[in-house]
Amino acid sequence: MGFKVAVAGATGNVGREMLNILSERGFPADEVVALASARSQGTEVSFGDRTLKVSNLENYDFSNTDICLMSAGGDVSKKYSPKIGAQGCVVIDNSSAWRYDADVPLIVPEVNPDAITQFTKRNIIANPNCSTAQLVVALKPLHDFAKIKRVVVSTYQSVSGAGKDGMDELFNQTRAVFVADPIENKKFTKRIAFNVIPHIDVFMEDGYTKEEWKVLAETKKMLDPKIKVTCTAVRVPVFIGHSESVNIEFENEISADQARDILREAPGCLVIDKHENGGYITPYECAGEDATYISRIREDATVENGLNIWVVSDNLRKGAALNAIQIAELLINRGLIKPRKQAA
Ligand code: A2P
């Protein structure tokens, strides 16, 4: 007997991708349920070659459901995830609501799989921020080899990270530029078409944004609290795929050639690094792909033991839906969860 899985936020960018990936990977589910707000009740979403009718999260009974993949925003997670967990259903939560709670493991399976056992405290496992997920996949094998001291990250984040409304805004503004219509900003604070915006999420007291803070807090929680991280997070007019320019300072010696060899062998990483025109990855090429791509691996001669790398991944997949499903697979493969119908 297989598992019963609910996808909450199934009509959104990440929820739809979760359904695609569950179907693509042949996830061991007997039943998959699509949930969203009352607005979407009764509408249909694709699941492989079938469609699923959307139910209302608000009145859904989780007592028979084994796993809830939650991606309906922070406020919905704050309200529902503890209640769902209390009904014995394990929540894999894509929002930032629970990531920093000491009783909630924050997991990237290639990085800190062993931390998953702590999930029983609340029955919630947090999925990291999209920029952090791809970053730690690339940093982990390098940290194991030469011990990272400090990381400087600049992100180039696609509009799909801001949900379906973010993608619509880029599309509509781009069209408006060509037909000379007025440009409307709703989702973003400034025009995103043919522009870049150095502001994601809210401002904090120290002048950094919450998105920038998430990258450092989550890298420390998953990889090593001793690593110093600083970040500038920027929204760019790309539909899917986050890119990152990453400067890394190590305690021990590591050459660009060694880093290339290590990353070639590392789980979840794919190195595309030829010193020629087009010998690197761009976000357009990584949309729909699972890997974290690494290009432009170079030594930084301005510090001792420094490297620069370029990291790109599909933010809806490794940055969200894929990682959540890999967490569910990790739970199953380690025997940490059994289908409840069978257990009863
Ligand atoms: P709905 O389409 O019914 O509003 P995105 O981040 O791509 O915009 O997607 C957000 C997802 O979260 C959608 O599936 C949306 O459903 C869902 N959602 C938003 N608010 C709620 C809510 N109060 N209860 C359940 N689902 C919600």
Coordinates of C-alpha atoms and ligand atoms in Angstrom, one line a residue:
M1 CA 0.0 0.0 0.0
G2 CA 1.3 3.5 -0.9
F3 CA 1.0 6.9 0.7
K4 CA -1.8 9.5 0.7
V5 CA -0.2 12.8 -0.2
A6 CA -1.8 16.3 -0.2
V7 CA -0.4 19.3 -2.1
A8 CA -1.6 22.5 -0.4
G9 CA -1.3 25.5 -2.8
A10 CA -1.8 23.2 -5.8
T11 CA -2.9 26.0 -8.1
G12 CA 0.3 28.1 -7.5
N13 CA 3.6 28.0 -9.3
V14 CA 5.3 25.7 -6.8
G15 CA 2.2 23.5 -6.1
R16 CA 1.8 22.7 -9.9
E17 CA 5.5 21.8 -10.1
M18 CA 5.0 19.5 -7.0
L19 CA 2.3 17.7 -8.8
N20 CA 4.4 17.4 -12.0
I21 CA 7.4 16.0 -10.0
L22 CA 5.3 13.6 -8.0
S23 CA 4.0 12.2 -11.3
E24 CA 7.4 12.2 -13.1
R25 CA 9.3 10.4 -10.3
G26 CA 6.6 7.8 -9.8
F27 CA 6.3 8.8 -6.1
P28 CA 4.8 5.9 -4.1
A29 CA 1.4 7.5 -3.6
D30 CA -1.9 5.7 -3.8
E31 CA -3.8 8.9 -3.7
V32 CA -2.8 12.5 -4.4
V33 CA -5.1 15.4 -3.3
A34 CA -5.0 19.0 -4.6
L35 CA -5.8 21.7 -2.1
A36 CA -6.0 25.5 -2.4
S37 CA -8.1 28.4 -1.1
A38 CA -12.0 28.5 -1.3
R39 CA -11.5 30.6 -4.5
S40 CA -10.2 27.6 -6.4
Q41 CA -12.5 24.9 -5.0
G42 CA -13.8 22.7 -7.8
T43 CA -11.3 23.9 -10.4
E44 CA -8.9 21.3 -12.0
V45 CA -5.1 21.0 -12.0
S46 CA -3.0 18.5 -14.0
F47 CA -1.4 15.5 -12.5
G48 CA 0.5 13.4 -15.0
D49 CA -2.1 12.5 -17.7
R50 CA -5.0 13.0 -15.3
T51 CA -6.6 16.0 -13.7
L52 CA -7.4 16.5 -10.0
K53 CA -10.3 18.5 -8.6
V54 CA -9.1 21.1 -6.2
S55 CA -10.6 21.0 -2.6
N56 CA -10.6 23.7 0.0
L57 CA -7.7 23.5 2.5
E58 CA -9.8 25.1 5.2
N59 CA -12.2 22.2 5.6
Y60 CA -10.0 19.3 4.6
D61 CA -9.6 16.5 7.1
F62 CA -5.9 15.3 7.3
S63 CA -6.5 12.4 9.6
N64 CA -6.0 9.9 6.8
T65 CA -3.2 11.8 4.9
D66 CA 0.4 10.8 5.4
I67 CA 2.3 13.7 3.8
C68 CA 1.2 17.3 3.1
L69 CA 3.4 19.3 0.8
M70 CA 2.6 22.8 1.8
S71 CA 3.2 25.8 -0.5
A72 CA 0.5 28.4 0.1
G73 CA 2.5 31.2 1.6
G74 CA 3.8 32.0 5.1
D75 CA 0.5 33.1 6.7
V76 CA -1.3 29.9 5.6
S77 CA 1.6 27.8 6.9
K78 CA 1.6 29.5 10.2
K79 CA -2.1 28.8 10.6
Y80 CA -2.4 25.3 9.2
S81 CA 1.0 23.4 9.4
P82 CA 0.9 22.9 13.2
K83 CA -2.8 21.7 13.0
I84 CA -2.0 19.3 10.2
G85 CA 1.1 18.0 12.0
A86 CA -1.0 17.5 15.1
Q87 CA -3.3 15.2 13.1
G88 CA -0.4 12.9 12.5
C89 CA 0.3 14.0 8.9
V90 CA 3.9 15.1 8.2
V91 CA 4.1 18.6 6.7
I92 CA 6.9 19.5 4.4
D93 CA 6.6 23.2 4.5
N94 CA 7.9 25.4 1.7
S95 CA 7.3 28.8 3.5
S96 CA 9.7 30.6 5.8
A97 CA 7.2 30.3 8.7
W98 CA 8.9 27.3 10.4
R99 CA 12.5 27.3 9.0
Y100 CA 14.2 28.9 12.1
D101 CA 12.2 27.0 14.7
A102 CA 14.7 24.9 16.8
D103 CA 12.2 22.0 16.7
V104 CA 11.8 22.0 12.9
P105 CA 14.5 20.5 10.8
L106 CA 15.5 22.5 7.7
I107 CA 16.6 20.0 5.1
V108 CA 18.4 19.7 1.8
P109 CA 18.9 16.0 1.3
E110 CA 22.3 16.4 -0.4
V111 CA 23.6 18.5 2.6
N112 CA 22.1 17.5 6.0
P113 CA 20.0 14.4 5.6
D114 CA 20.7 13.2 9.1
A115 CA 19.0 16.2 10.7
I116 CA 15.6 14.9 9.4
T117 CA 15.0 12.7 12.5
Q118 CA 14.1 15.8 14.5
F119 CA 10.8 16.1 12.6
T120 CA 8.8 14.2 15.2
K121 CA 8.7 17.1 17.6
R122 CA 6.2 19.0 15.5
N123 CA 5.6 16.8 12.5
I124 CA 6.9 19.7 10.3
I125 CA 10.0 19.7 8.1
A126 CA 11.0 23.0 6.5
N127 CA 12.1 23.4 2.9
P128 CA 14.7 26.1 2.5
N129 CA 14.5 29.4 0.6
C130 CA 15.0 28.9 -3.1
S131 CA 18.3 30.8 -3.2
T132 CA 19.7 29.0 -0.2
A133 CA 18.9 25.5 -1.6
Q134 CA 21.0 25.7 -4.7
L135 CA 23.8 27.6 -2.8
V136 CA 24.3 24.9 -0.1
V137 CA 24.2 22.1 -2.7
A138 CA 27.3 23.8 -4.3
L139 CA 29.0 24.8 -1.1
K140 CA 28.7 21.5 0.9
P141 CA 31.2 19.4 -1.1
L142 CA 33.7 22.4 -1.1
H143 CA 33.2 22.9 2.6
D144 CA 33.9 19.2 3.2
F145 CA 37.2 19.5 1.3
A146 CA 38.7 22.9 2.4
K147 CA 36.4 24.3 5.1
I148 CA 34.6 27.5 4.1
K149 CA 35.3 30.7 6.2
R150 CA 33.3 33.3 4.4
V151 CA 30.8 33.5 1.5
V152 CA 29.7 36.6 -0.4
V153 CA 26.6 36.0 -2.5
S154 CA 24.9 38.2 -5.1
T155 CA 21.6 36.7 -6.4
Y156 CA 19.9 37.2 -9.7
Q157 CA 16.4 35.9 -8.9
S158 CA 13.6 35.2 -11.4
V159 CA 10.1 36.5 -11.0
S160 CA 8.6 33.0 -10.6
G161 CA 10.0 33.2 -7.0
A162 CA 7.3 35.8 -6.4
G163 CA 4.5 33.5 -7.4
K164 CA 2.2 33.5 -10.4
D165 CA 1.5 37.2 -9.9
G166 CA 5.2 38.0 -10.3
M167 CA 5.3 36.1 -13.7
D168 CA 2.2 37.9 -14.9
E169 CA 3.7 41.2 -14.0
L170 CA 6.8 40.7 -16.0
F171 CA 4.8 39.4 -19.0
N172 CA 2.2 42.3 -18.8
Q173 CA 4.9 45.0 -18.4
T174 CA 7.0 43.6 -21.2
R175 CA 4.0 43.7 -23.5
A176 CA 3.0 47.2 -22.3
V177 CA 6.5 48.5 -23.2
F178 CA 6.1 47.2 -26.8
V179 CA 2.5 48.5 -27.3
A180 CA 3.2 51.7 -25.4
D181 CA 0.6 51.1 -22.7
P182 CA 1.1 52.5 -19.2
I183 CA 3.3 50.3 -17.0
E184 CA 1.6 49.1 -13.8
N185 CA 3.6 47.9 -10.7
K186 CA 1.6 45.7 -8.3
K187 CA 3.8 42.8 -7.2
F188 CA 7.2 44.5 -7.4
T189 CA 8.1 48.0 -6.0
K190 CA 9.5 49.2 -9.3
R191 CA 9.1 48.2 -13.0
I192 CA 10.7 44.7 -13.5
A193 CA 10.5 44.6 -17.3
F194 CA 13.9 45.6 -18.8
N195 CA 15.1 46.4 -15.3
V196 CA 16.6 44.9 -12.1
I197 CA 15.5 45.5 -8.5
P198 CA 17.8 45.2 -5.5
H199 CA 15.0 44.4 -3.1
I200 CA 13.3 41.0 -2.3
D201 CA 11.0 40.6 0.8
V202 CA 10.8 43.2 3.5
F203 CA 13.5 45.5 4.8
M204 CA 15.1 44.8 8.2
E205 CA 16.4 47.3 10.8
D206 CA 20.1 46.8 9.7
G207 CA 19.3 47.7 6.0
Y208 CA 19.4 44.2 4.7
T209 CA 16.3 42.6 3.3
K210 CA 14.6 39.5 4.8
E211 CA 15.6 37.5 1.7
E212 CA 19.3 38.3 2.3
W213 CA 19.0 37.4 6.0
K214 CA 17.3 34.1 5.0
V215 CA 20.4 33.1 2.9
L216 CA 22.7 33.5 5.8
A217 CA 20.5 32.1 8.6
E218 CA 19.6 29.0 6.5
T219 CA 23.2 28.4 5.3
K220 CA 24.3 28.5 8.9
K221 CA 21.5 26.2 10.1
M222 CA 22.1 23.6 7.4
L223 CA 25.8 23.7 6.7
D224 CA 27.8 25.2 9.5
P225 CA 27.0 28.0 12.0
K226 CA 30.7 29.1 11.9
I227 CA 30.5 30.2 8.2
K228 CA 30.2 33.9 7.7
V229 CA 27.7 34.8 4.9
T230 CA 26.8 38.1 3.4
C231 CA 24.2 38.5 0.6
T232 CA 22.7 41.0 -1.9
A233 CA 19.4 39.7 -3.3
V234 CA 18.3 41.1 -6.7
R235 CA 15.1 40.4 -8.7
V236 CA 15.8 40.2 -12.5
P237 CA 13.5 40.0 -15.5
V238 CA 13.8 36.2 -16.0
F239 CA 10.8 34.0 -15.7
I240 CA 12.4 30.8 -14.2
G241 CA 15.8 30.1 -12.8
H242 CA 17.8 31.8 -10.1
S243 CA 21.5 32.6 -10.7
E244 CA 24.1 33.4 -8.1
S245 CA 27.6 34.9 -8.2
V246 CA 29.4 33.3 -5.2
N247 CA 32.7 34.4 -3.8
I248 CA 34.1 31.9 -1.3
E249 CA 37.0 32.1 1.2
F250 CA 38.4 28.9 2.5
E251 CA 40.5 28.0 5.5
N252 CA 42.6 25.5 3.5
E253 CA 44.0 25.5 0.0
I254 CA 41.8 24.6 -2.9
S255 CA 42.5 25.2 -6.6
A256 CA 39.9 25.8 -9.3
D257 CA 40.8 22.5 -10.9
Q258 CA 40.2 20.7 -7.5
A259 CA 36.9 22.5 -7.0
R260 CA 35.8 21.5 -10.6
D261 CA 36.7 17.8 -9.9
I262 CA 34.9 17.8 -6.5
L263 CA 31.8 19.5 -7.9
R264 CA 31.7 17.1 -10.9
E265 CA 31.3 14.2 -8.4
A266 CA 29.0 15.9 -5.9
P267 CA 25.3 14.8 -5.6
G268 CA 22.9 17.2 -7.3
C269 CA 25.6 19.2 -9.0
L270 CA 26.4 19.5 -12.7
V271 CA 29.5 21.4 -13.8
I272 CA 29.4 23.2 -17.2
D273 CA 32.6 25.2 -17.2
K274 CA 34.4 25.7 -20.6
H275 CA 36.5 28.8 -21.1
E276 CA 34.9 29.7 -24.4
N277 CA 31.8 31.5 -25.8
G278 CA 28.7 29.9 -24.3
G279 CA 30.7 27.4 -22.1
Y280 CA 28.6 28.2 -19.0
I281 CA 24.9 27.8 -17.9
T282 CA 22.2 30.5 -18.0
P283 CA 18.8 30.3 -16.2
Y284 CA 16.9 29.9 -19.5
E285 CA 18.7 26.6 -20.0
C286 CA 18.1 25.3 -16.5
A287 CA 14.3 25.8 -16.4
G288 CA 12.6 22.3 -16.0
E289 CA 15.9 20.7 -14.9
D290 CA 16.7 19.2 -11.5
A291 CA 20.4 19.9 -11.2
T292 CA 22.3 22.7 -9.6
Y293 CA 24.6 23.9 -12.3
I294 CA 28.0 25.4 -11.6
S295 CA 30.0 27.4 -14.1
R296 CA 32.8 30.0 -14.1
I297 CA 34.9 28.3 -11.4
R298 CA 37.9 30.6 -10.9
E299 CA 40.6 31.3 -8.2
D300 CA 40.2 34.7 -6.5
A301 CA 43.7 36.1 -6.3
T302 CA 42.7 38.9 -3.9
V303 CA 42.4 36.6 -0.9
E304 CA 44.2 33.5 0.4
N305 CA 42.3 30.4 -0.7
G306 CA 39.5 32.1 -2.6
L307 CA 37.2 31.0 -5.4
N308 CA 34.5 32.5 -7.5
I309 CA 31.7 30.4 -8.9
W310 CA 28.4 30.9 -10.8
V311 CA 25.5 28.8 -9.6
V312 CA 22.2 28.4 -11.4
S313 CA 19.1 26.2 -10.8
D314 CA 15.4 26.1 -11.5
N315 CA 14.0 27.9 -8.4
L316 CA 10.6 26.1 -8.7
R317 CA 12.3 22.7 -8.7
K318 CA 15.5 22.4 -6.6
G319 CA 14.6 25.7 -4.9
A320 CA 11.1 24.5 -3.9
A321 CA 9.1 21.5 -5.3
L322 CA 11.9 19.0 -6.1
N323 CA 13.6 19.5 -2.7
A324 CA 10.3 19.1 -0.9
I325 CA 9.7 15.8 -2.7
Q326 CA 13.3 14.6 -2.1
I327 CA 12.6 15.3 1.6
A328 CA 9.5 13.1 1.4
E329 CA 11.6 10.4 -0.4
L330 CA 14.2 10.6 2.3
L331 CA 11.5 10.0 5.0
I332 CA 10.3 7.0 3.2
N333 CA 13.7 5.5 2.3
R334 CA 14.9 5.8 5.9
G335 CA 11.7 4.1 7.1
L336 CA 10.7 7.1 9.2
I337 CA 7.1 7.1 7.9
K338 CA 4.7 4.3 6.9
P339 CA 1.3 4.6 5.2
R340 CA -1.2 5.2 8.0
K341 CA -3.9 3.1 6.4
Q342 CA -1.5 0.1 6.6
A343 CA -0.4 1.0 10.1
A344 CA -4.0 1.1 11.4
Ligands
A2P1 P1 -5.6 30.0 -4.8 O1 -5.2 29.8 -6.3 O2 -6.9 29.4 -4.5 O3 -5.5 31.4 -4.3 P2 1.5 31.4 -5.9 O4 2.6 31.6 -4.9 O5 2.0 30.9 -7.2 O6 0.8 32.7 -6.1 O7 0.5 30.3 -5.3 C1 -0.1 30.5 -4.0 C2 -0.9 29.2 -3.7 O8 -1.4 29.3 -2.4 C3 -2.1 29.0 -4.6 O9 -2.4 27.7 -4.8 C4 -3.2 29.6 -3.7 O10 -4.5 29.1 -4.0 C5 -2.8 29.1 -2.3 N1 -3.4 29.9 -1.3 C6 -3.3 31.2 -1.0 N2 -4.0 31.6 0.1 C7 -4.6 30.4 0.5 C8 -5.5 30.1 1.6 N3 -5.9 31.0 2.5 N4 -5.8 28.8 1.8 C9 -5.4 27.9 1.0 N5 -4.6 28.1 -0.1 C10 -4.2 29.4 -0.3

